[in-house]
Structure formats: structure tokens, C-alpha cells
Short mmCIF file of C-alpha atoms in Angstrom, two decimals:
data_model
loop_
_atom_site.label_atom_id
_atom_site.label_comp_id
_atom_site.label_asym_id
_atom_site.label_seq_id
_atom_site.Cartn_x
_atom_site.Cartn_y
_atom_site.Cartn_z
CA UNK A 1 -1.53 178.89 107.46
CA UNK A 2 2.01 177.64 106.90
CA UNK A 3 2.51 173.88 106.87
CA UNK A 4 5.56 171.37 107.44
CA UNK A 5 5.54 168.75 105.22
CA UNK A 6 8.46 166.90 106.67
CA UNK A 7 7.26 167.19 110.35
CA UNK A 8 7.06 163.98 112.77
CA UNK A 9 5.55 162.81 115.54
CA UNK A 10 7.19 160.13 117.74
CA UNK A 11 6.11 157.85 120.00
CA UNK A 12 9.33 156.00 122.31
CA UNK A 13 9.32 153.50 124.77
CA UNK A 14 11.80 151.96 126.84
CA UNK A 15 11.90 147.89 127.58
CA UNK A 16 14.95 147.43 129.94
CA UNK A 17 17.70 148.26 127.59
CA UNK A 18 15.53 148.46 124.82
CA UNK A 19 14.03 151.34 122.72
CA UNK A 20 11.10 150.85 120.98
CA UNK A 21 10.58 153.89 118.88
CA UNK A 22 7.05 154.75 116.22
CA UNK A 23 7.69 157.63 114.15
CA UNK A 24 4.91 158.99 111.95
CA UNK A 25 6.25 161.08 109.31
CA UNK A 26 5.63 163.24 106.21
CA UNK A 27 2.38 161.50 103.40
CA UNK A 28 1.52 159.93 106.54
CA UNK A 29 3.70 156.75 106.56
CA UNK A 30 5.01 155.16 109.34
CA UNK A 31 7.72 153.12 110.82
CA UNK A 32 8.57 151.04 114.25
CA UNK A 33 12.35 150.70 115.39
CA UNK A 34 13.78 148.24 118.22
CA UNK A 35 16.54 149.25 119.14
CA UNK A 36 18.64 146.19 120.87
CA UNK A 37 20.48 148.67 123.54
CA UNK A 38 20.70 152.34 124.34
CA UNK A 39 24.46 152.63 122.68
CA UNK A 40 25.63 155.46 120.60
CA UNK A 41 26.22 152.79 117.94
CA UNK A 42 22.52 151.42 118.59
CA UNK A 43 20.99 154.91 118.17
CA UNK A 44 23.46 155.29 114.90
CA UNK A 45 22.14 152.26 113.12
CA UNK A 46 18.49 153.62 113.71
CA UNK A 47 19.22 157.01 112.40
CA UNK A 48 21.01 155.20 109.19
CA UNK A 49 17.17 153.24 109.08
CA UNK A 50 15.34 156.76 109.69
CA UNK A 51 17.45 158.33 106.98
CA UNK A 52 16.60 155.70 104.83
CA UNK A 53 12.83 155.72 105.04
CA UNK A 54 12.01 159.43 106.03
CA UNK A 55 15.00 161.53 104.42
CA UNK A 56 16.95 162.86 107.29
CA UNK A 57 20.94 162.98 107.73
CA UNK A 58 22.70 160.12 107.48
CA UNK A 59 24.71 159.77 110.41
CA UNK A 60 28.78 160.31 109.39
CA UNK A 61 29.77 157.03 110.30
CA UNK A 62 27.40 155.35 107.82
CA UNK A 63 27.98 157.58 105.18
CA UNK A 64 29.92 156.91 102.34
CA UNK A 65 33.61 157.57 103.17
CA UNK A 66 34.35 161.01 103.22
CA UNK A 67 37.57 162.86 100.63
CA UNK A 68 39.67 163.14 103.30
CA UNK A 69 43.02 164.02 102.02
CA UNK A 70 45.99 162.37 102.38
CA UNK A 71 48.43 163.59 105.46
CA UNK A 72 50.81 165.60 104.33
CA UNK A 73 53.28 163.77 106.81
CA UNK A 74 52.86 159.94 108.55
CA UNK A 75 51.19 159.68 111.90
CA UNK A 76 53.23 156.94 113.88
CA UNK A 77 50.54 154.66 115.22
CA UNK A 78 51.63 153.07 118.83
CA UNK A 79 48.46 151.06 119.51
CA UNK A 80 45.70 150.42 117.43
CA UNK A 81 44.06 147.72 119.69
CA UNK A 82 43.06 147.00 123.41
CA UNK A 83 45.85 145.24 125.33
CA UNK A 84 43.92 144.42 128.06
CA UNK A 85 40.48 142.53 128.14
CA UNK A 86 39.42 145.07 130.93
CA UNK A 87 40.79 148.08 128.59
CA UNK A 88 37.17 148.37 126.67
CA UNK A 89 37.17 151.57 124.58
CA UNK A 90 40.90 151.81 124.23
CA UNK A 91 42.99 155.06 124.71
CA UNK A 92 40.67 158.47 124.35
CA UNK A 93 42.09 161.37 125.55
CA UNK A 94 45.68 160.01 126.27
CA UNK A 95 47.96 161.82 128.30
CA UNK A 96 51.25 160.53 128.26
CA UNK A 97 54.37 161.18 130.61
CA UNK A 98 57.86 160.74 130.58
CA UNK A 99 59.74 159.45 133.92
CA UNK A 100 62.83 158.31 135.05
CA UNK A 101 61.59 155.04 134.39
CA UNK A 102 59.96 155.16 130.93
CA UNK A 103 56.66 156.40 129.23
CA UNK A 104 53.24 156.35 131.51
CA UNK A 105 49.99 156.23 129.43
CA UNK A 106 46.64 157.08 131.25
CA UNK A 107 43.23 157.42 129.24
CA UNK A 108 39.37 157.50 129.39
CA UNK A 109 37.30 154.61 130.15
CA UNK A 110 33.94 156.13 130.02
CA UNK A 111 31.55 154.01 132.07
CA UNK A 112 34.06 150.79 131.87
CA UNK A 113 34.17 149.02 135.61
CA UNK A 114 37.74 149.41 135.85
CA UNK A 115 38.39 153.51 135.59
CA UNK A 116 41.83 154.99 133.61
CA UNK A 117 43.56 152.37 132.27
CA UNK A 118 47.92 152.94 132.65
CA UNK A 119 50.29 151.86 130.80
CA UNK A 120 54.12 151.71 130.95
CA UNK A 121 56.57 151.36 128.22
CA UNK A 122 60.33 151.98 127.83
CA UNK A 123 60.55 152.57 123.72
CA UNK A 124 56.97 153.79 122.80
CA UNK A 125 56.84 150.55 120.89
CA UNK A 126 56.01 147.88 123.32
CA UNK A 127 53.52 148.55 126.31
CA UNK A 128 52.37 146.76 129.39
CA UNK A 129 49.35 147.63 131.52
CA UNK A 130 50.33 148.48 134.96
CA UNK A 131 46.83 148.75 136.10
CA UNK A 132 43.96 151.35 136.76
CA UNK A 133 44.14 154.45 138.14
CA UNK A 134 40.26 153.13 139.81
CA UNK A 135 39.79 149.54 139.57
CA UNK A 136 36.59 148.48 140.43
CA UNK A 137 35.14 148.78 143.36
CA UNK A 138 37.86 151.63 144.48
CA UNK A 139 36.39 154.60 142.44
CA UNK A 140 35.81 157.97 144.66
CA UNK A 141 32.42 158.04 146.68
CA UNK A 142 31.63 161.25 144.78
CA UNK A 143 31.13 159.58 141.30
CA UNK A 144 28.81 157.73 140.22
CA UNK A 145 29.82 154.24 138.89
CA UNK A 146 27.86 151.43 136.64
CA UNK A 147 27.91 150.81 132.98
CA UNK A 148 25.28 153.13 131.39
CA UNK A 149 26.15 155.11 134.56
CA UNK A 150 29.38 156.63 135.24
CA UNK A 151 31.76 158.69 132.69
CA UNK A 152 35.21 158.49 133.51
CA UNK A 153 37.07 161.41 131.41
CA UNK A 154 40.29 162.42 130.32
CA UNK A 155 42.73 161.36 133.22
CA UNK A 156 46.43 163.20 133.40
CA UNK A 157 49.18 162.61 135.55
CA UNK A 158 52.13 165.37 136.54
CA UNK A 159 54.87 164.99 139.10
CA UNK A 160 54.49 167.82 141.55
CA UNK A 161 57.20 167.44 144.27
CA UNK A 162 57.51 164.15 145.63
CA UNK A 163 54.34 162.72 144.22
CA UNK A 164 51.81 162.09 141.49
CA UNK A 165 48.97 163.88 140.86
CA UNK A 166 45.87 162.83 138.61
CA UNK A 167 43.50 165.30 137.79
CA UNK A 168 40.08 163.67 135.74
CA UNK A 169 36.79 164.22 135.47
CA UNK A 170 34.36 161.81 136.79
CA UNK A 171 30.19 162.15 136.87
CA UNK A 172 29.12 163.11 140.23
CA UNK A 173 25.72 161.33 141.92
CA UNK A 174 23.44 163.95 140.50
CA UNK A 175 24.70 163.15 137.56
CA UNK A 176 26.47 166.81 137.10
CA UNK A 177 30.65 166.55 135.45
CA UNK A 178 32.97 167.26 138.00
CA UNK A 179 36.52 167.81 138.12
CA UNK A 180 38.51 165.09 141.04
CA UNK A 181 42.25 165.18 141.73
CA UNK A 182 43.94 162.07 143.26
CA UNK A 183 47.59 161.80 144.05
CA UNK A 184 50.38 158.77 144.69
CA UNK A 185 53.97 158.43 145.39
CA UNK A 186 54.30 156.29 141.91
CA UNK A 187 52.48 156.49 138.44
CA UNK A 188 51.53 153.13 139.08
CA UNK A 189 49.74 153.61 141.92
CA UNK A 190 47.44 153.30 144.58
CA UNK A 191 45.88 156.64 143.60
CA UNK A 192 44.07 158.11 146.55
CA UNK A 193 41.46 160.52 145.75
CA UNK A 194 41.05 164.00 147.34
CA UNK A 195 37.66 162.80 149.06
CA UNK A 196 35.48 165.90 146.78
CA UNK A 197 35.43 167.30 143.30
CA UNK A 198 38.08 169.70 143.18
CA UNK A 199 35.80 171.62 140.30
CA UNK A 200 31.87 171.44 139.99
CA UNK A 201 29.84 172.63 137.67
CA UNK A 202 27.93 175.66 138.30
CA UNK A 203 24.03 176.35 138.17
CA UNK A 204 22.79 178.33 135.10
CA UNK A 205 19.75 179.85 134.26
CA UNK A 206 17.59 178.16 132.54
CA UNK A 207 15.55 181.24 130.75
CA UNK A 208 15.73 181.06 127.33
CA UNK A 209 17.13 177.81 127.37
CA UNK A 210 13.33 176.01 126.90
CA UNK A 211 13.65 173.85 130.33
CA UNK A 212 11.74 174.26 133.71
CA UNK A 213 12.72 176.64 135.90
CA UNK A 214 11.09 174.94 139.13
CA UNK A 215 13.87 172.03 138.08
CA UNK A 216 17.24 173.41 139.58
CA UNK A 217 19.83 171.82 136.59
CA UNK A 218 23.78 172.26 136.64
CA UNK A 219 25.60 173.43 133.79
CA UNK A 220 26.62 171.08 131.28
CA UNK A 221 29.67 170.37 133.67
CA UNK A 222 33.48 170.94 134.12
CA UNK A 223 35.81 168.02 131.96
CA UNK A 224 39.45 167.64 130.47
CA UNK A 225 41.27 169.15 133.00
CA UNK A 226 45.13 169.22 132.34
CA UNK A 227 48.06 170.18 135.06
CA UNK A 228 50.48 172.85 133.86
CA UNK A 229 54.16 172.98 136.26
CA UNK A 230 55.68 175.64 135.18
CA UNK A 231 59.42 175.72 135.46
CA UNK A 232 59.02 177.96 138.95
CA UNK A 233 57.04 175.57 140.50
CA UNK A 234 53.48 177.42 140.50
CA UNK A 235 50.66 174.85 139.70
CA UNK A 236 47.68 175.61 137.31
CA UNK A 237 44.84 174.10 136.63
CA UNK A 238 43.18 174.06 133.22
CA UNK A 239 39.51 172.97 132.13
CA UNK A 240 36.70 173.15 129.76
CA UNK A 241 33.07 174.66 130.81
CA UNK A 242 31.20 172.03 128.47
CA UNK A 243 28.59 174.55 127.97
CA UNK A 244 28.13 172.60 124.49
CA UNK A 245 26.21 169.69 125.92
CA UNK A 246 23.42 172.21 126.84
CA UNK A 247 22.77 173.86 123.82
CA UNK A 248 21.20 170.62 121.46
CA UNK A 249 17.67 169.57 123.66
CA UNK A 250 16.90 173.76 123.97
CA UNK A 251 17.79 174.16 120.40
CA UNK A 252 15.71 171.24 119.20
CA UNK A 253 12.48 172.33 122.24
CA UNK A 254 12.76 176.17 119.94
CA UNK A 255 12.41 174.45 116.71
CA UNK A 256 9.10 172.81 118.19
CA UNK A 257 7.69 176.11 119.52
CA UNK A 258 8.94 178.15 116.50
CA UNK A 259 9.03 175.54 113.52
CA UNK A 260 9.40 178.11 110.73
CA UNK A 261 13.12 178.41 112.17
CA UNK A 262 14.44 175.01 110.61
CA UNK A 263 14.31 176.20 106.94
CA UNK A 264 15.73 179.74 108.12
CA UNK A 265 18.65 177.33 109.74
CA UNK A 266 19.48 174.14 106.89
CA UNK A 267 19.99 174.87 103.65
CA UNK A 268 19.26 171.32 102.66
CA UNK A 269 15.56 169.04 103.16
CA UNK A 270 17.73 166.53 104.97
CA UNK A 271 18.98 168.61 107.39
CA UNK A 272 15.27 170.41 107.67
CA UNK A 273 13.74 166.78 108.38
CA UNK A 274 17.11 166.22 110.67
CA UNK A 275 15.65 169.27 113.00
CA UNK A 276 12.17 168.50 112.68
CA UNK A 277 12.61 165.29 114.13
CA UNK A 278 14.91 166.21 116.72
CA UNK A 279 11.99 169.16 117.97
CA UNK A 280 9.62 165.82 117.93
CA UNK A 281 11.82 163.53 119.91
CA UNK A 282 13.52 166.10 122.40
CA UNK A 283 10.67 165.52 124.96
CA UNK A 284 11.03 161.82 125.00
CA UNK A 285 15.52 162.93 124.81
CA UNK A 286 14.55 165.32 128.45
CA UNK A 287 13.85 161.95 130.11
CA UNK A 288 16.92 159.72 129.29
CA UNK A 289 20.55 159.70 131.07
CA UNK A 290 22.77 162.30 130.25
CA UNK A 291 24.89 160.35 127.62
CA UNK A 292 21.58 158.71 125.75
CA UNK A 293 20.21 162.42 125.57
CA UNK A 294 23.80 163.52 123.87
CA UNK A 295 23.38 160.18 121.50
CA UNK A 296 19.76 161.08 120.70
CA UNK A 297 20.60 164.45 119.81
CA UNK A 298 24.07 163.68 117.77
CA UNK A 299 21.89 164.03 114.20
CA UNK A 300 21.21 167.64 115.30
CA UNK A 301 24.28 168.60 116.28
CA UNK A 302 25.93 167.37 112.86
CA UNK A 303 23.35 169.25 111.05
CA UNK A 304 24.15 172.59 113.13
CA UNK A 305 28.02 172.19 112.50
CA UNK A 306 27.37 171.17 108.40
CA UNK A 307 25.21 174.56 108.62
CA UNK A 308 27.50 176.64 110.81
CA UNK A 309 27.68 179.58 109.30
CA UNK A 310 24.10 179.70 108.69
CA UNK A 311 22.73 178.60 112.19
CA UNK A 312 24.63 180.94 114.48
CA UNK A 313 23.52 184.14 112.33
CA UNK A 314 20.10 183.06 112.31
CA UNK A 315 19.67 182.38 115.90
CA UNK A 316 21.82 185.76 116.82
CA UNK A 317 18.45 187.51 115.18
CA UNK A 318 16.02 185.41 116.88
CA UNK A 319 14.96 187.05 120.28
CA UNK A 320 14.03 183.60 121.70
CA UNK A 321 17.80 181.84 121.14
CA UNK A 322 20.44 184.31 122.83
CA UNK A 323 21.14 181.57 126.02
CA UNK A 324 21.53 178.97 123.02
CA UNK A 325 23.97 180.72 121.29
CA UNK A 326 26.06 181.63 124.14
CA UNK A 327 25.90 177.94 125.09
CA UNK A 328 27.44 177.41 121.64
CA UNK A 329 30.84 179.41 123.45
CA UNK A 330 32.74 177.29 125.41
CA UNK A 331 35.37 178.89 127.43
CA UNK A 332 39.10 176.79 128.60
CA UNK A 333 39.72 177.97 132.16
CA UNK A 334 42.67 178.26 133.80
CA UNK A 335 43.19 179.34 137.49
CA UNK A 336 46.46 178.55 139.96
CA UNK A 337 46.45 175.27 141.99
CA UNK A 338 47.30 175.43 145.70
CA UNK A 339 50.55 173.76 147.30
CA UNK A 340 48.34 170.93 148.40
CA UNK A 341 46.45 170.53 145.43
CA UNK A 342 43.29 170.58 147.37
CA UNK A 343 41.88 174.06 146.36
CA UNK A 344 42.35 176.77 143.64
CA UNK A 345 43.90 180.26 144.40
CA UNK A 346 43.92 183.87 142.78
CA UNK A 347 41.36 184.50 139.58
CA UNK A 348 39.68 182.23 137.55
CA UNK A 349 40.59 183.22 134.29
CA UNK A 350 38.98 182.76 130.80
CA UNK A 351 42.06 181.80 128.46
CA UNK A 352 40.31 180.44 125.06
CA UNK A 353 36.70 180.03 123.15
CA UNK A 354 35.74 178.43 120.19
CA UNK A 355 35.99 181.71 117.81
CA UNK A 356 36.92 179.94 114.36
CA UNK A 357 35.05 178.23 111.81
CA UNK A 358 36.65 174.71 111.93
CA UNK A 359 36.15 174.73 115.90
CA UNK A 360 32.75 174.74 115.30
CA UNK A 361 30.74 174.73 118.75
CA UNK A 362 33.79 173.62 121.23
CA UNK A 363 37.22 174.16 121.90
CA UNK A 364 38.50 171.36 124.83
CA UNK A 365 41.35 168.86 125.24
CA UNK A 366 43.80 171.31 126.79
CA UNK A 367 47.36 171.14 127.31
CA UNK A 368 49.69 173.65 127.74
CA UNK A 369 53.89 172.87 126.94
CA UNK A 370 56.60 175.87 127.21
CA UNK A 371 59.00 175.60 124.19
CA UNK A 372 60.98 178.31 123.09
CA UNK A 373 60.55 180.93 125.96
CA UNK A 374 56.74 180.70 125.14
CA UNK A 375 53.69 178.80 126.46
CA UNK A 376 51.63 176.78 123.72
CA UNK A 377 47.87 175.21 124.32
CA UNK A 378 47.02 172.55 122.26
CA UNK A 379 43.56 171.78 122.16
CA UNK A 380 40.84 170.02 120.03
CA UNK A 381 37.92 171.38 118.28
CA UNK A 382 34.35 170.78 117.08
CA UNK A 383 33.02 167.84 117.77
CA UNK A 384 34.62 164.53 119.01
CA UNK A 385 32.59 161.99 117.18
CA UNK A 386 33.22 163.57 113.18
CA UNK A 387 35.51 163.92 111.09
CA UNK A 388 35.35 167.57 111.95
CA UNK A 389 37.25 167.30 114.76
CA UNK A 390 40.77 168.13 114.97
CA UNK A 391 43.43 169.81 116.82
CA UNK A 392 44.77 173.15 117.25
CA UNK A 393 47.33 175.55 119.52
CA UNK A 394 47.76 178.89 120.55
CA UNK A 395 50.91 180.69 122.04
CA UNK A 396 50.99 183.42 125.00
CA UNK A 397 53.79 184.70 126.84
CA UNK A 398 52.42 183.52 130.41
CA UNK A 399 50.56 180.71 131.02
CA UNK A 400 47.12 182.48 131.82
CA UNK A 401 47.73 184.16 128.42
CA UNK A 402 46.75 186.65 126.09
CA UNK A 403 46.82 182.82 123.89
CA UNK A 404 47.05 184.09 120.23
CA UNK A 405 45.69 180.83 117.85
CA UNK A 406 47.57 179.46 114.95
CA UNK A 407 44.35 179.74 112.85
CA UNK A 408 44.34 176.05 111.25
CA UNK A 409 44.32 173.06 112.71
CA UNK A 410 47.74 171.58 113.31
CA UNK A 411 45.83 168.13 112.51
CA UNK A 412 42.93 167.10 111.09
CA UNK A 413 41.13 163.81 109.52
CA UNK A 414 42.63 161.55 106.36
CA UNK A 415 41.68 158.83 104.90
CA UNK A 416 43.98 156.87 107.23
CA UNK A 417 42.85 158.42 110.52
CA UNK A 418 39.51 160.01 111.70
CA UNK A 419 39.10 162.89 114.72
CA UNK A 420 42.59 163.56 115.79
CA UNK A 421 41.92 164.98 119.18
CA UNK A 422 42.93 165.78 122.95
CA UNK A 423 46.99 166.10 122.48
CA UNK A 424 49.26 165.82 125.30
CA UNK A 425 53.08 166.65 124.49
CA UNK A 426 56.02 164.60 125.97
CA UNK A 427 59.97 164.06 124.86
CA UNK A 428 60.43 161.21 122.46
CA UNK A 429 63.82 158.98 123.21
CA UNK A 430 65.36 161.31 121.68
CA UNK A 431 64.58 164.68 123.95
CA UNK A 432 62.73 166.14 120.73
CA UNK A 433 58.90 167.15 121.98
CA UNK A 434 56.02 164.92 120.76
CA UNK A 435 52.78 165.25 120.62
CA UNK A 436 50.10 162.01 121.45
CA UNK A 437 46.97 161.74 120.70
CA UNK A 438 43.96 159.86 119.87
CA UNK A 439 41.54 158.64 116.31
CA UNK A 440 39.14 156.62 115.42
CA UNK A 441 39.37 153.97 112.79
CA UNK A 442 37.88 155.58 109.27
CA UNK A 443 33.92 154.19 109.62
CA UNK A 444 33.45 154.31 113.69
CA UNK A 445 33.40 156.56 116.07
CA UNK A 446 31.48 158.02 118.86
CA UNK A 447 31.17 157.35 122.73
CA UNK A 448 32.99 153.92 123.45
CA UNK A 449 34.17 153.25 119.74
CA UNK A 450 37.86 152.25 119.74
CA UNK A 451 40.48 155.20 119.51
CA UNK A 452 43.92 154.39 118.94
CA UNK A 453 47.04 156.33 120.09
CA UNK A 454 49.32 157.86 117.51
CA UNK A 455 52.15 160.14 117.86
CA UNK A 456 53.97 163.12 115.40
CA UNK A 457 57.05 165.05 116.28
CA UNK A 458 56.46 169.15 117.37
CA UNK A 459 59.00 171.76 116.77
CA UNK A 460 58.86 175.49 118.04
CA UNK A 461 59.97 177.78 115.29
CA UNK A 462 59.67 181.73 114.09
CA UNK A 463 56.57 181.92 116.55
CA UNK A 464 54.67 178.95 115.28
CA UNK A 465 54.32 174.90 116.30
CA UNK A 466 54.39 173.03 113.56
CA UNK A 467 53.89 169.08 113.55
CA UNK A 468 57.11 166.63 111.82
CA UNK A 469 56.89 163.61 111.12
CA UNK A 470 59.42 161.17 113.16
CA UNK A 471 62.22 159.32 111.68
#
């Protein structure tokens, strides 16, 4: 009979917010965590504690700091801390836009009471907050709201015609990702929503995947939606499928029913004990919110990406994995907006997947600029919380493609910055194109850690983007 030395069994508990957790492990010893909340940052410290005492991956963040090179050009930082005391996680996924009257900033606030922070400024030096795009009490009656609660993603504004529109993803009451639009005659606001997701997420079946088919579940959701005008006027509408938050809790349920897959997957014993105690913790991870099931799980998935081109071979041969690994593909979208910018029109189209190494299990973030006669998508890839993350672009010839990628990252993390990600592209002061986008601070990171906004110049040359770095 074949035996797992490093296997665990787990015992969790909630008390209010929190986690009381008795894990058994290999030579029979045993440990009991409290956990003061049910923060990514809570669950982090434990898994730094369970690394410590039972051998499994140390979470990145409390790692020793990773060789990260240094840039090969300067990214110009333009705010490295919260300006407002109701701005709480500062400025993820900014999308910036230049008006008549000056640079407009909008960004996630996760499951902050105030939704989408904006922010105004003249020079891209000195900025003022002009208010939310949701303050409290005014967010749509479609998404859920409450800290712990609601997820407030990856706002954008575009002028179309006389007014503003917003496009952002919100969580909707059954806890499903949706895409919302919301439009104003001003940046600043009032924001009135369209009343209903413009994009929900779709069911999916669940065979294969490990979880109940009497239990009717959405897919993992639609996010970062982005608002290309092109210079005719038409109106698309571009989004991620974020198949990649289904994959982790099926992945981790397969390595409990087939446990002879976890040395097949990690080449090293702390990624083997990483899996094994994911497949003992995932049934305790079904129960919890979606958000505490993707911090539970965030060992896992940093094992799978450090083992990447081990794991996706292995489970292409295994007869029980083939919904898991297409969950691992996750498709940008693109399909025409109406005039109104209440529905879509035409064909849903399929413009981009995560087909390189360094994107690892997601491509997202899009954005799409024309420069040059062409049409470039910038998006981010792997995953948002590691130093893996970074950003990329493709070029096409028509905004719902053929997109041909660049191959490398146009940016990825140094030892000053950590998980550039989620670019938007606007003129500096000087009508040159820039690109903006977000990092973490080298040693945090994850899901309401501070990310700061930083900007590099772009130029459009012999078919290629490349980044500059500004005067």
C-alpha cells in the first residue's frame, strides 16, 4: 500500500472573524492557529507559521527578498500613499484619462464602503480626490456591499459623446462577478448606474470539476472590463472570463481523491506538503466567502505557477483533470457596445488566452490604444499577488484582432517595485503616450495591500511597443 508521509488532517473553526485552525501533520505532531481576522494578510502570517512547523511553501511575501533585477529604465512613481482616509487599499487597477480639464484617476476599492476612488490632477504630480464613483450608501442594488462582502473591481472611464461612461465590475447578491456600466455628464460625477449587470457570468458544468452537481454555481465571473472608442465612433467592450478562480478548490478536492498526483505535480517536498494540505483544507475552503476561499487556496496556486511546466503536462494525462486544465485558460473578450451602452451587439469574440510561460494561469487587465495605424492590448499576466506578475501587449490590425503578442513582458518585478499590472495608456503633458499602472511595495502584496501608481513613457516603433523612460 502506498503511504503519504507528509499528509494532514485539519480541523477549522470559525469564531466571528476568527479562525481557529488544528492541523495534524506528518510523525504525528500537531499545531493550533488563531487567526485574529479572515484577511489575506491574516491567512499569510499562518501559512509563514505552517511553513515553519510542517515544511510547506513559504508564502512570497514572507520569503526572503527575491533577485529581482534592477529596471533597465526608472518607473516614475506618482503616488505611493493613500490621499484620502476613505481611499483604503490605494490605486489597483488604475485607469487614467486625459480631459480638457486635466488627468482623471479611477481605481479599485475592493470591499472599501466608499466604491472607486477619483482623482483629478493638472501635472501628474499633485492630485486631489474629487470623490467616489459609489460613495456609500449609493452603490447599484445589484451588488452586494459590506466589508468582507462586496468586491469593487477595476473601474474605467471613456467619453462617449456627450457623457461619461464607467464600466467596473462589482459582486452581484449571489455572490457571482458581474460586469455594471454607469454613465455622467462629468468625470466627477454623480455616476448613475445602468440599473443591471451589463455582463454576468455564465453557468458551467461542474463535471470534472470535483463540486456538486445538485448545487447550480456560476463561473468564476466576468471582471476588468475596459472601453475601446475607436476613432469611427464604434464602442467595444473588453473583459476577462476569470475562469482562473475555479480551477484551485477542484484541483486541491483531485489531489484528495487521487493523492499519488502531488509528487507526479511538485518537484520539491515543500510544494508536495503545499498540495497535501490544500486537498485537507479544501472542504473546510468550499464553505467560506468567495475571497477567503481564493486566500485559503493562494499557497496552492503559487506552488502550481513555481511548477508550471510540470503541472499542466501532468494533469493533460490525467483522465480525471481535463475541466481543470481548461479552467487554467482564460480567454479576454471583446464584443461591440450599443449606442446606448445598455446592451452588446454582433459576436462575442475570443481575442487573447494565457498561451506563454510567464502568463502562467491568466491573462487580464485589458486595454486596448491605436498607435501607429495599429491596435495594441496591454494586459497583465499570472498572478496578481507575486512577483510573477507583470505586463504584456499584443498588436492586431482591427480591434477584435488576430492580436499577435510581443512574447516578453513589457514590465516585470525589481527590486524597487513588485507586480506591475493592469496598464491603462493616456498622453503625458507632452502628447507622448504613457502607460499607468499599479505595484506593490517589495514585501506586501495581495487583496487590499497598498498598490501605488507609477507611470513609463510608450512608443510605437518597427511593429513593436516598447516602454521609455520619461524625462
Amino acid at each position: 500500500m502506498t503511504t503519504f508521509p507528509s499528509a494532514f488532517t485539519v480541523d477549522a473553526r470559525e469564531d466571528g472573524e476568527r479562525r481557529i485552525i488544528a492541523v495534524a501533520g506528518p510523525d504525528g505532531q500537531r499545531r493550533a492557529y488563531e487567526l485574529p481576522g479572515n484577511s489575506q494578510q491574516n491567512y499569510a502570517a499562518f501559512f509563514g507559521e505552517l511553513a515553519r512547523d510542517f515544511g510547506t511553501r513559504i508564502p512570497h511575501v514572507l520569503d526572503a527578498p527575491a533577485e529581482h533585477p534592477r529596471p533597465s529604465l526608472r518607473w516614475r512613481p506618482l503616488l505611493t500613499e493613500n490621499i484620502h482616509p476613505q481611499i483604503l487599499a490605494g490605486y489597483g487597477d488604475p485607469a487614467v484619462l486625459k480631459t480638457d480639464t486635466g488627468y482623471y484617476l479611477v481605481a479599485t476599492s475592493n470591499d472599501a464602503p466608499d466604491a472607486f476612488p477619483i482623482l483629478h490632477s493638472d501635472d501628474l504630480q499633485h492630485w486631489r480626490h474629487a470623490g467616489f464613483v459609489f460613495p456609500d450608501g449609493q452603490q447599484p442594488g445589484w451588488a452586494a456591499t459590506g466589508r468582507s462582502v462586496a468586491d469593487f473591481w477595476a473601474p474605467e472611464m471613456a467619453r462617449a459623446g456627450d457623457e461619461y461612461w464607467l464600466c467596473f465590475t462589482a459582486r452581484q447578491q449571489s455572490n457571482a462577478l458581474a460586469i455594471g456600466l454607469a454613465r455622467s455628464s462629468s468625470p466627477e460625477g454623480p455616476w448613475i448606474d445602468n440599473g443591471a449587470p451589463l455582463i454576468t457570468g455564465k453557468p458551467i458544468d461542474t463535471t470534472g470539476l470535483g463540486l456538486d452537481p445538485a448545487k447550480p454555481r456560476m463561473s468564476g465571473g466576468v471582471i476588468d472590463s475596459h472601453i475601446f472608442v475607436d476613432g469611427n465612433g464604434d464602442r467595444y467592450l473588453f473583459w476577462k472570463d476569470d475562469t482562473n478562480g475555479i480551477w484551485p478548490r477542484p484541483l486541491a478536492m483531485l489531489l484528495r481523491r487521487e493523492p499519488q498526483l502531488v509528487d507526479r505535480l511538485f518537484a520539491t517536498e515543500a510544494d508536495r506538503r503545499t498540495g497535501r494540505f490544500a486537498a485537507a483544507i479544501v472542504s473546510w475552503a468550499n464553505q467560506r466567502r468567495p475571497m477567503e476561499r481564493f486566500f485559503l487556496m493562494q499557497p496552492l496556486i503559487e506552488a502550481v505557477l513555481a511548477n508550471w511546466r510540470r503541472v499542466k503536462p501532468q494533469l493533460e494525462a490525467s483522465g480525471d483533470a481535463g475541466a481543470i486544465v481548461d479552467a487554467m485558460t482564460t480567454p479576454i473578450k471583446a464584443r461591440r457596445l450599443a449606442d446606448d451602452g445598455r446592451s452588446l451587439v454582433g459576436e462575442e469574440r475570443t481575442v487573447l488566452t494565457n498561451d506563454l510561460d510567464w502568463e502562467g494561469h491568466l491573462i487580464e487587465g485589458p486595454f486596448v490604444t491605436c498607435a501607429d495605424g495599429r491596435y495594441w492590448l496591454f494586459y497583465a499576466g499570472n498572478d496578481f499577488a507575486s512577483p510573477a506578475y507583470g505586463i504584456g501587449v499584443a498588436v492586431a490590425d482591427h480591434p477584435l484582432g488576430p492580436y499577435v503578442k510581443q512574447g516578453e513582458p513589457l514590465l516585470r518585478s525589481t527590486y524597487e517595485w513588485v507586480a506591475p499590472g493592469h496598464a491603462s495608456v493616456a498622453p503625458g503633458l507632452d502628447g507622448r503616450p504613457q502607460l499607468f499602472f499599479h505595484a506593490f511595495h517589495p514585501g506586501t502584496g495581495g487583496y487590499n495591500a497598498f498598490r501605488a501608481l507609477l507611470t513609463v513613457g510608450l512608443e510605437f516603433r518597427d511593429g513593436r511597443a516598447r516602454v521609455t523612460e520619461l524625462a
